[in-house]
Amino acid sequence: MQTSSDTGTIRLPIGSDVDLAWVRQQVRQVAAELGFGLVQQTKLVTAVSELARNTLIHGGGGQVEMTALYRGPARGLRLAFTDSGPGIRDIDQAMTDGYTTGSGLGMGLSGAKRLVQEFSIDSSPGQGTTITVAAWATGLPHPRAEAG
Amino acid sequence: MSEQGAAEESTAVLVSEFLQRRQEQIAQRWADADLFRTVFTVSRDEAVEACKAVVDALSEAAAAGRVDDITAPGFRRVRDQLGRMAASRARTGASPGQIAGEVADLRQPVIALLRGEFPDPAGDQAQECVLALTRLTGTLRVVVMETALSAGEEVIARQREQLLEVATPVIKLWDGIVAVPLIGTLDSARSQVVMESLLNAIVAERARHAILDITGVPTVDSLVAQHLMKTVAAARLMGAECVVSGIRPAIAQTIVHLGIDLGTVVTRSSLADALAYALRRQGIVVASGPPVGVSLS
Amino acid sequence: MTEPRRGAHASRVPVPALGETLLITLQGELHDSMAEQLQQDITRRIAHSPVTGVVIDISGVDIVDSFLGRVLAEIASSARLMAARTVLAGMRPAVAITLVELGLTLPGLDTVLDVERALDRLGHGLSTDPPHPRRAHHADLL
């Protein structure tokens, strides 16, 4: 803990498919600033798209909280998707490849998990759902603009 | 807030104000200290400017009441500068212990100036301020060392990346045909690099075929097979067909034993066979022509 | 909050035709509703005009998630039912890597490097490349 610190948190609403596009753009921008490479950015933004859509469609909308992480030289991004929808009754089932309740190919949650390094679900029926993920830039931070 | 907390805070504020007020004098003294003098060799003004930035950082950390906090916002702004300084010292052969000592040497000149500010340098308030400033410079030392160490980690990470890239060259074999000779163990990190280099080469060479030659891969377990199949699938999404070549008899047996299904992947025993397959698929016929130098007429 | 994001919303992806081929170019952020609208527009066009091929150029697309993946797969399937062939062109390397990791290999889709190759594939390219016989698809790679 001594050498890690968190900076400010950005909170974005997820209420429509326009919001999904906005969330993707914001995440890509922050990830690029933190030094995520192109492939890593693409993986993270794709995972975010899956999870934000899950919040929108299954949770009836909600929000995402985005926090930059610093651990020594490592840079990362934590995203928490929260909704107050019906909750997930069977998390194991929801995490199964091919399991779908609607619009996608059933790869949403299970696929998103494979695209990030940390993944956790907190949900129970009637209590809403929070899905928290984190990804770390495996590449090196972009050289900062030299001060002065 | 407790009485003691309030007292500590007001002390920190005093120290912060002192640093601001005496910034110029401190910077002038530090500019001659080993740490700055040996790094900023071009001009003394440059050293003085660098010193001022560090004084500002200390002042900001003190003003925030965070004299012990290496994550205080003030330090973040001078982190790059300190990192470059430490790296520069390390390049000239200074050991980490030596660098730490040089940072510690910055304390004395500032303490002397601080004591001079008080009518009674032995009084309680003066002692408290000296203590706060000592803690602050101690924190600075940790920041420098931490930055220096993480710079070392970055170098190692960069070298590791470069090594991975060097170890996986993508070769153009023919118009529209690229190949990666894989040598060594194919772990997750490596297979990521292979996939990226191969896909980029497919775009650059407008390749229709990509050959993954695993002659140099010692063993193929189910994880390696999975990496191979992912690469084949990604190449297909880009419009290129993959051929896996160099499957030695022993590896073929292992694959069968493990029950790995490579059935959907085109495989050939040698790179030459794979190339022949790709050429044929592209409608290119390789025929032996007349010997060079013999006229046809 | 300032909302530059509202501006792009109403737009619709155009579906221009080149002879009997529809040539669709997807670019940048594609809202879900736009993708679904596109799916409808394409199937309607195939039903009402003599379309034999559909080229979807995704070289300008940053990400393909499972939603867009499903839309693309469905466009191809419904086009096939109406005897039109769909070719997906220009997927970026980062997108391909991500899709495979996500578990979507889009086995039913015919994929090529770029639009030029797509037109070749549909048989009215101007390029000198020889026709390129392929097995239909390498289904279910993963």
PDB file of N, CA, C and O in Angstrom, chain B residues 85-151:
ATOM      1  N   MET B  85      17.671  12.271 -12.722  1.00  0.00           N
ATOM      2  CA  MET B  85      18.893  12.582 -11.984  1.00  0.00           C
ATOM      3  C   MET B  85      19.519  11.304 -11.430  1.00  0.00           C
ATOM      4  O   MET B  85      20.731  11.086 -11.572  1.00  0.00           O
ATOM      5  N   ALA B  86      18.677  10.477 -10.796  1.00  0.00           N
ATOM      6  CA  ALA B  86      19.202   9.245 -10.201  1.00  0.00           C
ATOM      7  C   ALA B  86      19.786   8.345 -11.290  1.00  0.00           C
ATOM      8  O   ALA B  86      20.863   7.759 -11.125  1.00  0.00           O
ATOM      9  N   ALA B  87      19.071   8.269 -12.446  1.00  0.00           N
ATOM     10  CA  ALA B  87      19.546   7.420 -13.542  1.00  0.00           C
ATOM     11  C   ALA B  87      20.884   7.938 -14.045  1.00  0.00           C
ATOM     12  O   ALA B  87      21.808   7.160 -14.328  1.00  0.00           O
ATOM     13  N   SER B  88      20.992   9.257 -14.136  1.00  0.00           N
ATOM     14  CA  SER B  88      22.222   9.862 -14.621  1.00  0.00           C
ATOM     15  C   SER B  88      23.390   9.565 -13.671  1.00  0.00           C
ATOM     16  O   SER B  88      24.498   9.238 -14.101  1.00  0.00           O
ATOM     17  N   ARG B  89      23.122   9.653 -12.358  1.00  0.00           N
ATOM     18  CA  ARG B  89      24.159   9.319 -11.369  1.00  0.00           C
ATOM     19  C   ARG B  89      24.544   7.851 -11.485  1.00  0.00           C
ATOM     20  O   ARG B  89      25.710   7.495 -11.401  1.00  0.00           O
ATOM     21  N   ALA B  90      23.527   7.003 -11.668  1.00  0.00           N
ATOM     22  CA  ALA B  90      23.791   5.563 -11.734  1.00  0.00           C
ATOM     23  C   ALA B  90      24.656   5.249 -12.950  1.00  0.00           C
ATOM     24  O   ALA B  90      25.543   4.408 -12.887  1.00  0.00           O
ATOM     25  N   ARG B  91      24.410   5.956 -14.060  1.00  0.00           N
ATOM     26  CA  ARG B  91      25.196   5.712 -15.278  1.00  0.00           C
ATOM     27  C   ARG B  91      26.668   6.032 -15.073  1.00  0.00           C
ATOM     28  O   ARG B  91      27.529   5.407 -15.659  1.00  0.00           O
ATOM     29  N   THR B  92      26.935   7.050 -14.229  1.00  0.00           N
ATOM     30  CA  THR B  92      28.335   7.408 -14.015  1.00  0.00           C
ATOM     31  C   THR B  92      28.958   6.530 -12.934  1.00  0.00           C
ATOM     32  O   THR B  92      30.052   6.782 -12.469  1.00  0.00           O
ATOM     33  N   GLY B  93      28.230   5.508 -12.517  1.00  0.00           N
ATOM     34  CA  GLY B  93      28.823   4.522 -11.615  1.00  0.00           C
ATOM     35  C   GLY B  93      28.507   4.707 -10.144  1.00  0.00           C
ATOM     36  O   GLY B  93      29.035   3.981  -9.305  1.00  0.00           O
ATOM     37  N   ALA B  94      27.640   5.669  -9.809  1.00  0.00           N
ATOM     38  CA  ALA B  94      27.303   5.856  -8.396  1.00  0.00           C
ATOM     39  C   ALA B  94      26.417   4.701  -7.933  1.00  0.00           C
ATOM     40  O   ALA B  94      25.481   4.318  -8.634  1.00  0.00           O
ATOM     41  N   SER B  95      26.709   4.152  -6.768  1.00  0.00           N
ATOM     42  CA  SER B  95      25.896   3.057  -6.245  1.00  0.00           C
ATOM     43  C   SER B  95      24.624   3.646  -5.630  1.00  0.00           C
ATOM     44  O   SER B  95      24.585   4.834  -5.314  1.00  0.00           O
ATOM     45  N   PRO B  96      23.589   2.808  -5.455  1.00  0.00           N
ATOM     46  CA  PRO B  96      22.360   3.315  -4.824  1.00  0.00           C
ATOM     47  C   PRO B  96      22.645   3.951  -3.459  1.00  0.00           C
ATOM     48  O   PRO B  96      22.089   4.992  -3.119  1.00  0.00           O
ATOM     49  N   GLY B  97      23.562   3.335  -2.706  1.00  0.00           N
ATOM     50  CA  GLY B  97      23.905   3.877  -1.392  1.00  0.00           C
ATOM     51  C   GLY B  97      24.502   5.271  -1.504  1.00  0.00           C
ATOM     52  O   GLY B  97      24.170   6.181  -0.731  1.00  0.00           O
ATOM     53  N   GLN B  98      25.363   5.435  -2.509  1.00  0.00           N
ATOM     54  CA  GLN B  98      25.992   6.736  -2.738  1.00  0.00           C
ATOM     55  C   GLN B  98      24.939   7.789  -3.090  1.00  0.00           C
ATOM     56  O   GLN B  98      24.979   8.915  -2.589  1.00  0.00           O
ATOM     57  N   ILE B  99      24.004   7.407  -3.966  1.00  0.00           N
ATOM     58  CA  ILE B  99      22.959   8.353  -4.376  1.00  0.00           C
ATOM     59  C   ILE B  99      22.124   8.754  -3.161  1.00  0.00           C
ATOM     60  O   ILE B  99      21.832   9.937  -2.942  1.00  0.00           O
ATOM     61  N   ALA B 100      21.774   7.739  -2.344  1.00  0.00           N
ATOM     62  CA  ALA B 100      20.994   8.025  -1.134  1.00  0.00           C
ATOM     63  C   ALA B 100      21.764   9.001  -0.242  1.00  0.00           C
ATOM     64  O   ALA B 100      21.197   9.950   0.317  1.00  0.00           O
ATOM     65  N   GLY B 101      23.072   8.797  -0.143  1.00  0.00           N
ATOM     66  CA  GLY B 101      23.906   9.682   0.667  1.00  0.00           C
ATOM     67  C   GLY B 101      23.898  11.102   0.120  1.00  0.00           C
ATOM     68  O   GLY B 101      23.817  12.079   0.871  1.00  0.00           O
ATOM     69  N   GLU B 102      23.930  11.214  -1.205  1.00  0.00           N
ATOM     70  CA  GLU B 102      23.940  12.542  -1.822  1.00  0.00           C
ATOM     71  C   GLU B 102      22.631  13.276  -1.572  1.00  0.00           C
ATOM     72  O   GLU B 102      22.609  14.497  -1.407  1.00  0.00           O
ATOM     73  N   VAL B 103      21.537  12.515  -1.567  1.00  0.00           N
ATOM     74  CA  VAL B 103      20.248  13.161  -1.265  1.00  0.00           C
ATOM     75  C   VAL B 103      20.245  13.599   0.198  1.00  0.00           C
ATOM     76  O   VAL B 103      19.800  14.707   0.536  1.00  0.00           O
ATOM     77  N   ALA B 104      20.791  12.744   1.073  1.00  0.00           N
ATOM     78  CA  ALA B 104      20.833  13.077   2.498  1.00  0.00           C
ATOM     79  C   ALA B 104      21.659  14.345   2.733  1.00  0.00           C
ATOM     80  O   ALA B 104      21.349  15.158   3.615  1.00  0.00           O
ATOM     81  N   ASP B 105      22.694  14.534   1.914  1.00  0.00           N
ATOM     82  CA  ASP B 105      23.558  15.716   2.065  1.00  0.00           C
ATOM     83  C   ASP B 105      22.823  17.025   1.799  1.00  0.00           C
ATOM     84  O   ASP B 105      23.323  18.094   2.144  1.00  0.00           O
ATOM     85  N   LEU B 106      21.664  16.939   1.147  1.00  0.00           N
ATOM     86  CA  LEU B 106      20.920  18.173   0.857  1.00  0.00           C
ATOM     87  C   LEU B 106      20.324  18.766   2.138  1.00  0.00           C
ATOM     88  O   LEU B 106      19.975  19.941   2.189  1.00  0.00           O
ATOM     89  N   ARG B 107      20.197  17.933   3.163  1.00  0.00           N
ATOM     90  CA  ARG B 107      19.477  18.350   4.361  1.00  0.00           C
ATOM     91  C   ARG B 107      20.216  19.467   5.103  1.00  0.00           C
ATOM     92  O   ARG B 107      19.617  20.478   5.475  1.00  0.00           O
ATOM     93  N   GLN B 108      21.527  19.277   5.296  1.00  0.00           N
ATOM     94  CA  GLN B 108      22.279  20.156   6.182  1.00  0.00           C
ATOM     95  C   GLN B 108      22.195  21.643   5.809  1.00  0.00           C
ATOM     96  O   GLN B 108      21.876  22.478   6.658  1.00  0.00           O
ATOM     97  N   PRO B 109      22.427  21.993   4.536  1.00  0.00           N
ATOM     98  CA  PRO B 109      22.378  23.422   4.184  1.00  0.00           C
ATOM     99  C   PRO B 109      21.008  24.052   4.477  1.00  0.00           C
ATOM    100  O   PRO B 109      20.944  25.217   4.901  1.00  0.00           O
ATOM    101  N   VAL B 110      19.925  23.292   4.248  1.00  0.00           N
ATOM    102  CA  VAL B 110      18.588  23.857   4.468  1.00  0.00           C
ATOM    103  C   VAL B 110      18.331  24.021   5.964  1.00  0.00           C
ATOM    104  O   VAL B 110      17.761  25.025   6.398  1.00  0.00           O
ATOM    105  N   ILE B 111      18.755  23.025   6.747  1.00  0.00           N
ATOM    106  CA  ILE B 111      18.560  23.089   8.193  1.00  0.00           C
ATOM    107  C   ILE B 111      19.283  24.327   8.750  1.00  0.00           C
ATOM    108  O   ILE B 111      18.744  25.067   9.570  1.00  0.00           O
ATOM    109  N   ALA B 112      20.498  24.567   8.251  1.00  0.00           N
ATOM    110  CA  ALA B 112      21.275  25.718   8.714  1.00  0.00           C
ATOM    111  C   ALA B 112      20.503  27.007   8.438  1.00  0.00           C
ATOM    112  O   ALA B 112      20.384  27.880   9.308  1.00  0.00           O
ATOM    113  N   LEU B 113      19.956  27.118   7.241  1.00  0.00           N
ATOM    114  CA  LEU B 113      19.183  28.314   6.885  1.00  0.00           C
ATOM    115  C   LEU B 113      17.956  28.441   7.794  1.00  0.00           C
ATOM    116  O   LEU B 113      17.609  29.531   8.250  1.00  0.00           O
ATOM    117  N   LEU B 114      17.310  27.296   8.040  1.00  0.00           N
ATOM    118  CA  LEU B 114      16.086  27.303   8.845  1.00  0.00           C
ATOM    119  C   LEU B 114      16.377  27.782  10.269  1.00  0.00           C
ATOM    120  O   LEU B 114      15.661  28.619  10.813  1.00  0.00           O
ATOM    121  N   ARG B 115      17.446  27.256  10.854  1.00  0.00           N
ATOM    122  CA  ARG B 115      17.807  27.662  12.216  1.00  0.00           C
ATOM    123  C   ARG B 115      18.019  29.168  12.285  1.00  0.00           C
ATOM    124  O   ARG B 115      17.626  29.829  13.253  1.00  0.00           O
ATOM    125  N   GLY B 116      18.610  29.716  11.233  1.00  0.00           N
ATOM    126  CA  GLY B 116      18.895  31.149  11.194  1.00  0.00           C
ATOM    127  C   GLY B 116      17.643  32.014  11.215  1.00  0.00           C
ATOM    128  O   GLY B 116      17.688  33.207  11.507  1.00  0.00           O
ATOM    129  N   GLU B 117      16.512  31.392  10.906  1.00  0.00           N
ATOM    130  CA  GLU B 117      15.244  32.129  10.852  1.00  0.00           C
ATOM    131  C   GLU B 117      14.719  32.448  12.245  1.00  0.00           C
ATOM    132  O   GLU B 117      13.884  33.329  12.410  1.00  0.00           O
ATOM    133  N   PHE B 118      15.177  31.662  13.257  1.00  0.00           N
ATOM    134  CA  PHE B 118      14.593  31.813  14.589  1.00  0.00           C
ATOM    135  C   PHE B 118      15.507  32.609  15.505  1.00  0.00           C
ATOM    136  O   PHE B 118      16.724  32.383  15.519  1.00  0.00           O
ATOM    137  N   PRO B 119      14.894  33.540  16.274  1.00  0.00           N
ATOM    138  CA  PRO B 119      15.694  34.296  17.244  1.00  0.00           C
ATOM    139  C   PRO B 119      16.352  33.346  18.245  1.00  0.00           C
ATOM    140  O   PRO B 119      17.507  33.545  18.629  1.00  0.00           O
ATOM    141  N   ASP B 120      15.616  32.302  18.625  1.00  0.00           N
ATOM    142  CA  ASP B 120      16.207  31.323  19.537  1.00  0.00           C
ATOM    143  C   ASP B 120      16.273  29.968  18.834  1.00  0.00           C
ATOM    144  O   ASP B 120      15.321  29.194  18.872  1.00  0.00           O
ATOM    145  N   PRO B 121      17.409  29.671  18.184  1.00  0.00           N
ATOM    146  CA  PRO B 121      17.504  28.440  17.394  1.00  0.00           C
ATOM    147  C   PRO B 121      17.355  27.186  18.249  1.00  0.00           C
ATOM    148  O   PRO B 121      17.136  26.104  17.708  1.00  0.00           O
ATOM    149  N   ALA B 122      17.454  27.318  19.570  1.00  0.00           N
ATOM    150  CA  ALA B 122      17.307  26.134  20.426  1.00  0.00           C
ATOM    151  C   ALA B 122      15.899  26.019  20.985  1.00  0.00           C
ATOM    152  O   ALA B 122      15.579  25.074  21.703  1.00  0.00           O
ATOM    153  N   GLY B 123      15.040  26.983  20.654  1.00  0.00           N
ATOM    154  CA  GLY B 123      13.679  27.010  21.204  1.00  0.00           C
ATOM    155  C   GLY B 123      12.817  25.875  20.667  1.00  0.00           C
ATOM    156  O   GLY B 123      13.167  25.213  19.680  1.00  0.00           O
ATOM    157  N   ASP B 124      11.658  25.672  21.320  1.00  0.00           N
ATOM    158  CA  ASP B 124      10.767  24.573  20.951  1.00  0.00           C
ATOM    159  C   ASP B 124      10.325  24.652  19.495  1.00  0.00           C
ATOM    160  O   ASP B 124      10.336  23.673  18.769  1.00  0.00           O
ATOM    161  N   GLN B 125       9.888  25.875  19.110  1.00  0.00           N
ATOM    162  CA  GLN B 125       9.342  26.009  17.758  1.00  0.00           C
ATOM    163  C   GLN B 125      10.417  25.688  16.712  1.00  0.00           C
ATOM    164  O   GLN B 125      10.154  24.998  15.734  1.00  0.00           O
ATOM    165  N   ALA B 126      11.624  26.209  16.968  1.00  0.00           N
ATOM    166  CA  ALA B 126      12.717  25.950  16.033  1.00  0.00           C
ATOM    167  C   ALA B 126      12.980  24.450  15.944  1.00  0.00           C
ATOM    168  O   ALA B 126      13.120  23.890  14.847  1.00  0.00           O
ATOM    169  N   GLN B 127      12.992  23.772  17.096  1.00  0.00           N
ATOM    170  CA  GLN B 127      13.258  22.337  17.111  1.00  0.00           C
ATOM    171  C   GLN B 127      12.185  21.577  16.331  1.00  0.00           C
ATOM    172  O   GLN B 127      12.491  20.656  15.555  1.00  0.00           O
ATOM    173  N   GLU B 128      10.941  21.985  16.538  1.00  0.00           N
ATOM    174  CA  GLU B 128       9.853  21.303  15.830  1.00  0.00           C
ATOM    175  C   GLU B 128       9.981  21.473  14.320  1.00  0.00           C
ATOM    176  O   GLU B 128       9.762  20.544  13.539  1.00  0.00           O
ATOM    177  N   CYS B 129      10.316  22.706  13.914  1.00  0.00           N
ATOM    178  CA  CYS B 129      10.457  22.965  12.479  1.00  0.00           C
ATOM    179  C   CYS B 129      11.613  22.149  11.896  1.00  0.00           C
ATOM    180  O   CYS B 129      11.506  21.586  10.799  1.00  0.00           O
ATOM    181  N   VAL B 130      12.726  22.083  12.641  1.00  0.00           N
ATOM    182  CA  VAL B 130      13.872  21.315  12.166  1.00  0.00           C
ATOM    183  C   VAL B 130      13.478  19.838  12.016  1.00  0.00           C
ATOM    184  O   VAL B 130      13.804  19.189  11.014  1.00  0.00           O
ATOM    185  N   LEU B 131      12.737  19.360  13.018  1.00  0.00           N
ATOM    186  CA  LEU B 131      12.286  17.971  12.964  1.00  0.00           C
ATOM    187  C   LEU B 131      11.414  17.727  11.723  1.00  0.00           C
ATOM    188  O   LEU B 131      11.609  16.755  10.980  1.00  0.00           O
ATOM    189  N   ALA B 132      10.465  18.653  11.491  1.00  0.00           N
ATOM    190  CA  ALA B 132       9.559  18.495  10.337  1.00  0.00           C
ATOM    191  C   ALA B 132      10.355  18.515   9.029  1.00  0.00           C
ATOM    192  O   ALA B 132      10.123  17.701   8.125  1.00  0.00           O
ATOM    193  N   LEU B 133      11.306  19.422   8.957  1.00  0.00           N
ATOM    194  CA  LEU B 133      12.101  19.525   7.730  1.00  0.00           C
ATOM    195  C   LEU B 133      12.966  18.274   7.530  1.00  0.00           C
ATOM    196  O   LEU B 133      13.146  17.799   6.403  1.00  0.00           O
ATOM    197  N   THR B 134      13.458  17.731   8.639  1.00  0.00           N
ATOM    198  CA  THR B 134      14.269  16.512   8.564  1.00  0.00           C
ATOM    199  C   THR B 134      13.430  15.354   8.030  1.00  0.00           C
ATOM    200  O   THR B 134      13.849  14.590   7.159  1.00  0.00           O
ATOM    201  N   ARG B 135      12.203  15.260   8.564  1.00  0.00           N
ATOM    202  CA  ARG B 135      11.317  14.200   8.065  1.00  0.00           C
ATOM    203  C   ARG B 135      11.030  14.397   6.577  1.00  0.00           C
ATOM    204  O   ARG B 135      11.014  13.439   5.789  1.00  0.00           O
ATOM    205  N   LEU B 136      10.827  15.655   6.199  1.00  0.00           N
ATOM    206  CA  LEU B 136      10.519  15.971   4.801  1.00  0.00           C
ATOM    207  C   LEU B 136      11.670  15.560   3.877  1.00  0.00           C
ATOM    208  O   LEU B 136      11.447  14.953   2.821  1.00  0.00           O
ATOM    209  N   THR B 137      12.903  15.868   4.281  1.00  0.00           N
ATOM    210  CA  THR B 137      14.032  15.493   3.420  1.00  0.00           C
ATOM    211  C   THR B 137      14.217  13.979   3.423  1.00  0.00           C
ATOM    212  O   THR B 137      14.655  13.405   2.423  1.00  0.00           O
ATOM    213  N   GLY B 138      13.855  13.343   4.533  1.00  0.00           N
ATOM    214  CA  GLY B 138      13.895  11.877   4.576  1.00  0.00           C
ATOM    215  C   GLY B 138      12.928  11.295   3.557  1.00  0.00           C
ATOM    216  O   GLY B 138      13.245  10.351   2.831  1.00  0.00           O
ATOM    217  N   THR B 139      11.746  11.889   3.488  1.00  0.00           N
ATOM    218  CA  THR B 139      10.742  11.447   2.524  1.00  0.00           C
ATOM    219  C   THR B 139      11.256  11.635   1.095  1.00  0.00           C
ATOM    220  O   THR B 139      11.090  10.766   0.243  1.00  0.00           O
ATOM    221  N   LEU B 140      11.923  12.780   0.883  1.00  0.00           N
ATOM    222  CA  LEU B 140      12.487  13.055  -0.445  1.00  0.00           C
ATOM    223  C   LEU B 140      13.459  11.935  -0.848  1.00  0.00           C
ATOM    224  O   LEU B 140      13.461  11.472  -1.989  1.00  0.00           O
ATOM    225  N   ARG B 141      14.242  11.478   0.158  1.00  0.00           N
ATOM    226  CA  ARG B 141      15.211  10.435  -0.136  1.00  0.00           C
ATOM    227  C   ARG B 141      14.493   9.146  -0.576  1.00  0.00           C
ATOM    228  O   ARG B 141      14.911   8.486  -1.517  1.00  0.00           O
ATOM    229  N   VAL B 142      13.417   8.818   0.116  1.00  0.00           N
ATOM    230  CA  VAL B 142      12.662   7.621  -0.267  1.00  0.00           C
ATOM    231  C   VAL B 142      12.105   7.776  -1.678  1.00  0.00           C
ATOM    232  O   VAL B 142      12.150   6.851  -2.489  1.00  0.00           O
ATOM    233  N   VAL B 143      11.593   8.979  -1.971  1.00  0.00           N
ATOM    234  CA  VAL B 143      11.030   9.208  -3.307  1.00  0.00           C
ATOM    235  C   VAL B 143      12.106   8.994  -4.368  1.00  0.00           C
ATOM    236  O   VAL B 143      11.878   8.315  -5.373  1.00  0.00           O
ATOM    237  N   VAL B 144      13.294   9.554  -4.131  1.00  0.00           N
ATOM    238  CA  VAL B 144      14.373   9.412  -5.116  1.00  0.00           C
ATOM    239  C   VAL B 144      14.734   7.940  -5.299  1.00  0.00           C
ATOM    240  O   VAL B 144      14.839   7.444  -6.418  1.00  0.00           O
ATOM    241  N   MET B 145      14.883   7.218  -4.179  1.00  0.00           N
ATOM    242  CA  MET B 145      15.294   5.827  -4.290  1.00  0.00           C
ATOM    243  C   MET B 145      14.219   4.989  -4.980  1.00  0.00           C
ATOM    244  O   MET B 145      14.510   4.160  -5.826  1.00  0.00           O
ATOM    245  N   GLU B 146      12.976   5.266  -4.614  1.00  0.00           N
ATOM    246  CA  GLU B 146      11.882   4.501  -5.212  1.00  0.00           C
ATOM    247  C   GLU B 146      11.818   4.758  -6.715  1.00  0.00           C
ATOM    248  O   GLU B 146      11.649   3.852  -7.513  1.00  0.00           O
ATOM    249  N   THR B 147      11.991   6.041  -7.075  1.00  0.00           N
ATOM    250  CA  THR B 147      11.959   6.393  -8.491  1.00  0.00           C
ATOM    251  C   THR B 147      13.115   5.725  -9.231  1.00  0.00           C
ATOM    252  O   THR B 147      12.946   5.193 -10.327  1.00  0.00           O
ATOM    253  N   ALA B 148      14.294   5.735  -8.591  1.00  0.00           N
ATOM    254  CA  ALA B 148      15.466   5.134  -9.223  1.00  0.00           C
ATOM    255  C   ALA B 148      15.251   3.645  -9.429  1.00  0.00           C
ATOM    256  O   ALA B 148      15.542   3.097 -10.489  1.00  0.00           O
ATOM    257  N   LEU B 149      14.690   2.985  -8.420  1.00  0.00           N
ATOM    258  CA  LEU B 149      14.471   1.540  -8.535  1.00  0.00           C
ATOM    259  C   LEU B 149      13.448   1.218  -9.599  1.00  0.00           C
ATOM    260  O   LEU B 149      13.618   0.288 -10.374  1.00  0.00           O
ATOM    261  N   SER B 150      12.367   2.024  -9.652  1.00  0.00           N
ATOM    262  CA  SER B 150      11.350   1.705 -10.646  1.00  0.00           C
ATOM    263  C   SER B 150      11.889   1.987 -12.041  1.00  0.00           C
ATOM    264  O   SER B 150      11.501   1.338 -13.000  1.00  0.00           O
ATOM    265  N   ALA B 151      12.816   2.952 -12.152  1.00  0.00           N
ATOM    266  CA  ALA B 151      13.444   3.183 -13.460  1.00  0.00           C
ATOM    267  C   ALA B 151      14.206   1.928 -13.861  1.00  0.00           C
ATOM    268  O   ALA B 151      14.189   1.523 -15.016  1.00  0.00           O
TER     269      ALA B 151
END
